[in-house]
Amino acid sequence: MANIQAIRGMHDILPDQTPLWQYAEKTIRDVLGNYGYSEIRLPVVEKTELFKRSIGEVTDIVEKEMYTFDDRNGDSLTLRPEGTAGCLRACLEHGLLHNQVHRLWYYGAMYRHERPQKGRYRQFFQIGVETYGMASADIDAELLFLTDRLWKRLGIRDKVRLQLNSLGTIAERLIYRDALVNYFEQHLDALDEDSLRRLKSNPLRILDTKNPAMIDVVKHAPELMDYLGDDSRQHFQTILDSLMDSGVSYEINTRLVRGLDYYSKTVFEWVTDELGSQGTICAGGRYDGLIEQLGGKANSAIGFAMGMERLLLLLETLDLKIENSVDVYLIRVGENAEKVGLRLAEQLRTDIPTLKLQVDCAGGSIKSQFKKADKSGAKFALILGEEEVAHGEIGIKSLRDAQFEQQTLVMSDVVNFLHINICA
Ligand code: ATP
Ligand code: MG
């Protein structure tokens, strides 16, 4: 019988990959902490209606990417394709939006039925950030500072670029939409099938096309920037000034419209040229209208989501040496040594709570145990044979420093030795 395999597009993260993930996750948590953001934990499954109402019916996600199923009572449920809707649902449900300001983040798996390829999977991890109750452009700037700081701390600032645009208010966008439809209607021959469909349902999405044959027609389309009112213009300019002021470089990309319906004013993406067409590692924007759309009182909201797999692909290009290693590896040879060694290891972990100590529990010759000790990344091997046990002693060998002579210590001196040589 053939072995059962994982679902296409859903990947295991194996033990040799997790240290880099943990490093990235910790760095992100640290930076979020620097700005006073709090974690929120949300369900992986929500009512299908939530995503239809928030993301919008005419979007790639709702039209063709959702994992939707009926549960046993016949309710339609969906594995979350993104976190914004669920986060807002939770905050409305628990009354967190009433006269309050929030800076939140969440982390977890998202699900979209897309064609799997490098940087695009059916299960992928996102770090999402959502803020509520702040209308000022300072919070828009803060999110950009925060992400800029994160790239610097991870050492990838020179691999990413910030692209910004303003989508204006919903009213401004409606006027622009008419102008855009008018323009495309005069160039129907140049539109592909997807775009012809979107012309009726969501014409702004045509600007987002990845079809090279349409570059020209899109390039000459009217620009939303020319349709913004004073308030939207001022909001955008304030962000640009703050970025200039702090030396964060950016590019204005007037074609950046984002896939989702709910954005207004600021939208942004951090993009890289190193991952082929899956070049967006972080994307977000302001979505002031969504809270009302989900039944809450009008309120401000802005956030972003970062794709962890794409971030990890970028980090892998740095060749960082981040491995899961231990400090000490205990080699035991002989029945008495096994018994005494197991007890000793427990005692050492009690005496030195930060110690990372691995005991060889698979046995084998001393040579094969040394091989495993070396692979464990440990600095020192402790060696316990029948002779050492008989004398109440233990051998110590450095696995990294050839100058260090192998020693034999009285068992009671081991704690002291490790304190000085490992935990100091
Ligand atoms: P794309 O244009 O690449 O499809 P998107 O606009 O659908 O992206 P968002 O919904 O804004 O993406 O999600 C935010 C981030 O999550 C993306 O910038 C990307 O880094 C990551 N992401 C989105 N979809 C996937 C996926 N299928 N696999 C891996 N990462 C993804
Ligand atoms: Mg997508």
Short mmCIF file of N, CA and C and ligand atoms in Angstrom, two decimals, residues 61 112 114 119-121 124 126 210 258-260 280-283 305-307 309-310, ligand 1:
data_model
loop_
_atom_site.label_atom_id
_atom_site.label_comp_id
_atom_site.label_asym_id
_atom_site.label_seq_id
_atom_site.Cartn_x
_atom_site.Cartn_y
_atom_site.Cartn_z
N ILE A 61 -9.94 35.72 -3.63
CA ILE A 61 -10.08 34.85 -2.45
C ILE A 61 -11.47 34.23 -2.39
N ARG A 112 -5.60 28.92 1.38
CA ARG A 112 -6.16 29.39 0.10
C ARG A 112 -5.89 28.32 -0.96
N GLU A 114 -4.90 27.81 -4.03
CA GLU A 114 -4.21 28.43 -5.16
C GLU A 114 -3.34 27.38 -5.83
N GLY A 119 6.85 30.15 -3.02
CA GLY A 119 6.29 31.33 -2.37
C GLY A 119 4.77 31.41 -2.39
N ARG A 120 4.11 30.38 -2.91
CA ARG A 120 2.64 30.36 -2.95
C ARG A 120 2.17 28.96 -2.58
N TYR A 121 1.47 28.84 -1.48
CA TYR A 121 1.08 27.54 -0.97
C TYR A 121 -0.39 27.54 -0.59
N PHE A 124 -0.31 28.49 4.45
CA PHE A 124 0.86 29.33 4.67
C PHE A 124 0.67 30.12 5.95
N GLN A 126 0.97 33.53 8.31
CA GLN A 126 1.02 34.99 8.27
C GLN A 126 1.20 35.53 9.68
N LYS A 210 -1.55 40.55 -13.80
CA LYS A 210 -0.18 40.08 -13.96
C LYS A 210 0.07 39.67 -15.41
N ARG A 258 -4.23 46.58 -4.49
CA ARG A 258 -4.47 45.49 -3.54
C ARG A 258 -5.68 44.68 -3.97
N GLY A 259 -5.66 43.41 -3.60
CA GLY A 259 -6.70 42.50 -4.07
C GLY A 259 -8.05 42.66 -3.37
N LEU A 260 -8.06 43.31 -2.22
CA LEU A 260 -9.28 43.28 -1.42
C LEU A 260 -10.09 44.57 -1.58
N THR A 280 5.83 39.87 -3.18
CA THR A 280 5.31 40.69 -2.06
C THR A 280 5.45 39.92 -0.76
N ILE A 281 6.23 40.46 0.17
CA ILE A 281 6.36 39.71 1.43
C ILE A 281 5.47 40.29 2.53
N CYS A 282 5.02 41.52 2.33
CA CYS A 282 4.19 42.14 3.37
C CYS A 282 3.29 43.15 2.68
N ALA A 283 2.01 43.14 3.04
CA ALA A 283 1.07 44.02 2.35
C ALA A 283 -0.01 44.48 3.31
N ALA A 305 -0.38 42.30 6.60
CA ALA A 305 -0.06 40.89 6.83
C ALA A 305 1.22 40.55 6.10
N MET A 306 2.00 39.70 6.73
CA MET A 306 3.31 39.34 6.20
C MET A 306 3.32 37.84 5.97
N GLY A 307 3.77 37.42 4.80
CA GLY A 307 3.83 35.99 4.51
C GLY A 307 5.13 35.40 5.03
N GLU A 309 6.46 32.33 4.82
CA GLU A 309 7.27 31.49 3.94
C GLU A 309 8.13 32.35 3.01
N ARG A 310 7.54 33.43 2.51
CA ARG A 310 8.31 34.32 1.61
C ARG A 310 9.42 35.00 2.40
P1 ATP B 1 -0.51 37.70 -4.02
O1 ATP B 1 -0.72 38.89 -4.90
O2 ATP B 1 0.91 37.24 -3.97
O3 ATP B 1 -1.49 36.59 -4.30
P2 ATP B 1 -2.24 38.63 -1.93
O4 ATP B 1 -2.57 40.01 -2.31
O5 ATP B 1 -3.23 37.56 -2.21
O6 ATP B 1 -0.82 38.22 -2.51
P3 ATP B 1 -2.51 39.17 0.89
O7 ATP B 1 -3.88 38.65 0.97
O8 ATP B 1 -2.31 40.62 0.96
O9 ATP B 1 -1.80 38.58 -0.41
O10 ATP B 1 -1.60 38.46 2.00
C1 ATP B 1 -0.50 39.10 2.62
C2 ATP B 1 0.78 38.33 2.39
O11 ATP B 1 0.61 36.95 2.66
C3 ATP B 1 1.28 38.36 0.95
O12 ATP B 1 1.98 39.53 0.69
C4 ATP B 1 2.18 37.15 0.93
O13 ATP B 1 3.44 37.44 1.53
C5 ATP B 1 1.44 36.18 1.82
N1 ATP B 1 0.64 35.24 1.02
C6 ATP B 1 -0.57 35.46 0.44
N2 ATP B 1 -1.00 34.35 -0.20
C7 ATP B 1 -0.03 33.42 0.00
C8 ATP B 1 0.11 32.04 -0.40
N3 ATP B 1 -0.83 31.40 -1.09
N4 ATP B 1 1.24 31.38 -0.03
C9 ATP B 1 2.21 32.00 0.69
N5 ATP B 1 2.12 33.29 1.10
C10 ATP B 1 1.02 33.99 0.76
#
